[in-house]
Short mmCIF file of C-alpha atoms and ligand atoms in Angstrom, two decimals:
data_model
loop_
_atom_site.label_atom_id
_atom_site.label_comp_id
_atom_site.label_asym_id
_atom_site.label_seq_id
_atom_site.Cartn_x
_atom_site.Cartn_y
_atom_site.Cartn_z
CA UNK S 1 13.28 -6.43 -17.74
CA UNK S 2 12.64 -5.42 -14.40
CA UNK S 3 12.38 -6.57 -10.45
CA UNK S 4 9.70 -5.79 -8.60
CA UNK S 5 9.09 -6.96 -4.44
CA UNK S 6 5.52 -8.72 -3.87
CA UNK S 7 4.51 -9.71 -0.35
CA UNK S 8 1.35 -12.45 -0.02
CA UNK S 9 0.40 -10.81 3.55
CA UNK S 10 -1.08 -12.91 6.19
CA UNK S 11 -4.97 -12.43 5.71
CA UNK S 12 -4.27 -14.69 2.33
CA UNK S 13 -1.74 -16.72 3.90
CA UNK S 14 -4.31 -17.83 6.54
CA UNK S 15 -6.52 -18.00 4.00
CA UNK S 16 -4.62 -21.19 2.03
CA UNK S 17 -4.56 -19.25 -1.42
CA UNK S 18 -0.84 -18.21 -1.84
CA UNK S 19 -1.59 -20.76 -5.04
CA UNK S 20 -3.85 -18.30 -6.17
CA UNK S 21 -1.87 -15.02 -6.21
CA UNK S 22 0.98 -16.39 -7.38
CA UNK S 23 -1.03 -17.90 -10.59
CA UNK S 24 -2.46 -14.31 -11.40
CA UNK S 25 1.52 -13.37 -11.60
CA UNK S 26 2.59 -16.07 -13.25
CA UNK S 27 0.08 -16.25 -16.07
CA UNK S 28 0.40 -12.24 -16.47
CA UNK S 29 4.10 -13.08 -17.86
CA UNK S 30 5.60 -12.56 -14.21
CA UNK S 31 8.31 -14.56 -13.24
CA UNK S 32 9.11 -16.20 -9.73
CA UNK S 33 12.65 -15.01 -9.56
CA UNK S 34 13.15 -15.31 -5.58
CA UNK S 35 10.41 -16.85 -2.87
CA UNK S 36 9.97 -17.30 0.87
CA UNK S 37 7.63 -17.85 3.62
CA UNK S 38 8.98 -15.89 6.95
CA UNK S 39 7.17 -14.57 9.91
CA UNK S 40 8.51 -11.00 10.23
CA UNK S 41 8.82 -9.26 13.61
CA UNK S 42 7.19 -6.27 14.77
CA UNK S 43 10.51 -4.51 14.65
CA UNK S 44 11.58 -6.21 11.11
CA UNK S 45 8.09 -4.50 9.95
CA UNK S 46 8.21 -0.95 11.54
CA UNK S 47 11.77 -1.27 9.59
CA UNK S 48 10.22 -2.08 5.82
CA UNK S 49 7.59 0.45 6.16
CA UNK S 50 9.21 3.23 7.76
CA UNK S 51 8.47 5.63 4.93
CA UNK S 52 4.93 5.56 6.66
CA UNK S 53 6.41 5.73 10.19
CA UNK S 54 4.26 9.07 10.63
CA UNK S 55 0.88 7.87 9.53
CA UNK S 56 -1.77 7.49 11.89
CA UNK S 57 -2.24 3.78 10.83
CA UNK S 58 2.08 2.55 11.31
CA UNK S 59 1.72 0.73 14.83
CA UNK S 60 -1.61 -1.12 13.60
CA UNK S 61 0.22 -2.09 10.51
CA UNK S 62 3.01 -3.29 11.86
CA UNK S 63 1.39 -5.59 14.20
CA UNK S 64 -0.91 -6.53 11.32
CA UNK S 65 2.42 -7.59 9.43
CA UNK S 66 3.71 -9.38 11.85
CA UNK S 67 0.66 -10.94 12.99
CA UNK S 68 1.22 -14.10 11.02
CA UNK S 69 3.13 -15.69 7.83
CA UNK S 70 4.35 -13.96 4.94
CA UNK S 71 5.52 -15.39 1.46
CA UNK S 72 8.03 -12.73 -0.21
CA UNK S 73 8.93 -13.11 -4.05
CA UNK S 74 11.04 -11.18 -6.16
CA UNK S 75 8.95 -10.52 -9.55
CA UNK S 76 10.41 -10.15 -12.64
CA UNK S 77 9.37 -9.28 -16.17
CA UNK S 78 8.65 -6.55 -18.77
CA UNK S 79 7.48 -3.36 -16.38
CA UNK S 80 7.35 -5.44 -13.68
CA UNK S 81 6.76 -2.63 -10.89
CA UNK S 82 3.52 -1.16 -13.12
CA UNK S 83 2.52 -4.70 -14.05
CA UNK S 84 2.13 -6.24 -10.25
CA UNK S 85 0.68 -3.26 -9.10
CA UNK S 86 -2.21 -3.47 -12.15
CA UNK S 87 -2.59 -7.00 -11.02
CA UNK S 88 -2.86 -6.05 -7.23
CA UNK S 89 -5.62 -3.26 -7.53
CA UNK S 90 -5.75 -0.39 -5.06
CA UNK S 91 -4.76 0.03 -1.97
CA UNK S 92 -8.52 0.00 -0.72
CA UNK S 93 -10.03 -3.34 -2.10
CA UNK S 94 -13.43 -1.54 -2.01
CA UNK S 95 -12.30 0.41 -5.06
CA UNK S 96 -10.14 -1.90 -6.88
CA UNK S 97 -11.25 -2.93 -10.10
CA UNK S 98 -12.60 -5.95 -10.78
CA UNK S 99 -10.51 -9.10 -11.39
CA UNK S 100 -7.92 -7.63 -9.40
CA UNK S 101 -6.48 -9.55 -6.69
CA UNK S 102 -7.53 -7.16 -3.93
CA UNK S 103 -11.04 -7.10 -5.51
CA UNK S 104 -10.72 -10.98 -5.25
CA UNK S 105 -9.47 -11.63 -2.22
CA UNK S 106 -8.76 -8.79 0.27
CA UNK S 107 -10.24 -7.93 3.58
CA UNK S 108 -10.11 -4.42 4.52
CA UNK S 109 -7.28 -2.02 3.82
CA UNK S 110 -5.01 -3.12 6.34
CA UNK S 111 -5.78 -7.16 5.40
CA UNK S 112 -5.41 -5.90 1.52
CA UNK S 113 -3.75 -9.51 0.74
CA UNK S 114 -0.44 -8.20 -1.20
CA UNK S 115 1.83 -5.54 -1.14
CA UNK S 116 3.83 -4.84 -4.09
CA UNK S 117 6.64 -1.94 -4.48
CA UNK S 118 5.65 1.56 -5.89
CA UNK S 119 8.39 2.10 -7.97
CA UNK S 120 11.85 0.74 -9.33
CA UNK S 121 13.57 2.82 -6.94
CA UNK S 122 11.94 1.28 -3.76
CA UNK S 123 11.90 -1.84 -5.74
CA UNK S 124 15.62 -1.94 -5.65
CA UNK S 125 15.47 -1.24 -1.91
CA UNK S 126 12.52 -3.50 -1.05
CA UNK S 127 14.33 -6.42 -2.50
CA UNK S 128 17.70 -6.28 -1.15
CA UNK S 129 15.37 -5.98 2.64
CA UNK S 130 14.65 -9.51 2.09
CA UNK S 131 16.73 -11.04 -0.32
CA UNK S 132 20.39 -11.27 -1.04
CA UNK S 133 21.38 -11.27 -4.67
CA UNK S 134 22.20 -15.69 -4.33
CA UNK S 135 19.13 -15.88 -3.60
CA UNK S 136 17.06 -14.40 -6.97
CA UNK S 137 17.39 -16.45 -9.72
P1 LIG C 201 0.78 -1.57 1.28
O1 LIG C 201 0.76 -1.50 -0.22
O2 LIG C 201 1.41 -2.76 1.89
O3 LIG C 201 1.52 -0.25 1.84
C1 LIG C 201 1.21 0.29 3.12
C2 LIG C 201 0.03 -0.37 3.75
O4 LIG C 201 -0.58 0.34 4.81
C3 LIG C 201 -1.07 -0.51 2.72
O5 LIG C 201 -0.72 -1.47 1.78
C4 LIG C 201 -2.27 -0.85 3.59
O6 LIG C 201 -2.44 -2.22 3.81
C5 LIG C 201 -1.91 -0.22 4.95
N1 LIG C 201 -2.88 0.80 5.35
C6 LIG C 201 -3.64 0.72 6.45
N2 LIG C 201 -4.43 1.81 6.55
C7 LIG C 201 -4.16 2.59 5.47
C8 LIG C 201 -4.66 3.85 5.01
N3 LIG C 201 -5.61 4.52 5.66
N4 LIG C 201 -4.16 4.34 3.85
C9 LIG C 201 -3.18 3.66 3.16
N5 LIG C 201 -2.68 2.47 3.56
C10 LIG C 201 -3.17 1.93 4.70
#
């Protein structure tokens, strides 16, 4: 069993389908462990994706992040990190394949609808950024 950190970003929050995504997870044997709807600062997301803080695209998305509403979950389920990120599709929704949720719903690379974590390491990390252990259930 494993955790896994899934962001609904705010392209598909604005868009009224956080219904949707979280039905793709949730009939792929993904469970809801831990949710929440937050509007993240600037600063709060230069601080979750500062692994990236030296690519030419950080400032534009971290004002994309924070641009709007966010739902957060904690996933959880066999190979939950490989499993959410099969479900998301690739980073560029012009290649993901189809039936994926970027394929489905994304915009553009930066408004690619979901993030999900890369591995169980960052996983681990990505989770305790937003959620304290109370809170995942
Ligand atoms: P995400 O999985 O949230 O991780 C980092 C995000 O940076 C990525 O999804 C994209 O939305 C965004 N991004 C914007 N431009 C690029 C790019 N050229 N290459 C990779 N990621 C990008």
């Amino acid at each position: 069993m494993e955790r896994t950190l899934s962001i609904i970003k705010p392209d598909a929050v604005a868009k009224n389908i956080i219904g949707k995504i979280v039905d793709r997870f949730e009939s792929n044997n993904l469970r809801i462990a831990a949710m929440k709807k937050i509007k993240l600062t600037k600063e709060d997301a230069g601080k979750f994706y500062e692994v990236h803080k030296e690519r030419p695209f950080f400032n534009d998305l971290c004002e994309y992040m924070s641009s709007g509403a966010v739902v957060v979950m904690v996933l959880e389920g066999n190979n939950a990190v490989a499993k959410n990120r099969e479900l998301m599709g690739t980073t560029n929704p012009k290649e993901a394949a189809p039936g994926t949720i970027r394929a489905d719903f994304a915009e553009s690379i930066e408004a690619n609808a979901v993030h999900g974590s890369d591995s169980l390491e960052n996983a681990r990390k990505e989770i305790a950024f937003f959620f304290a252990e109370r809170e995942i259930l």
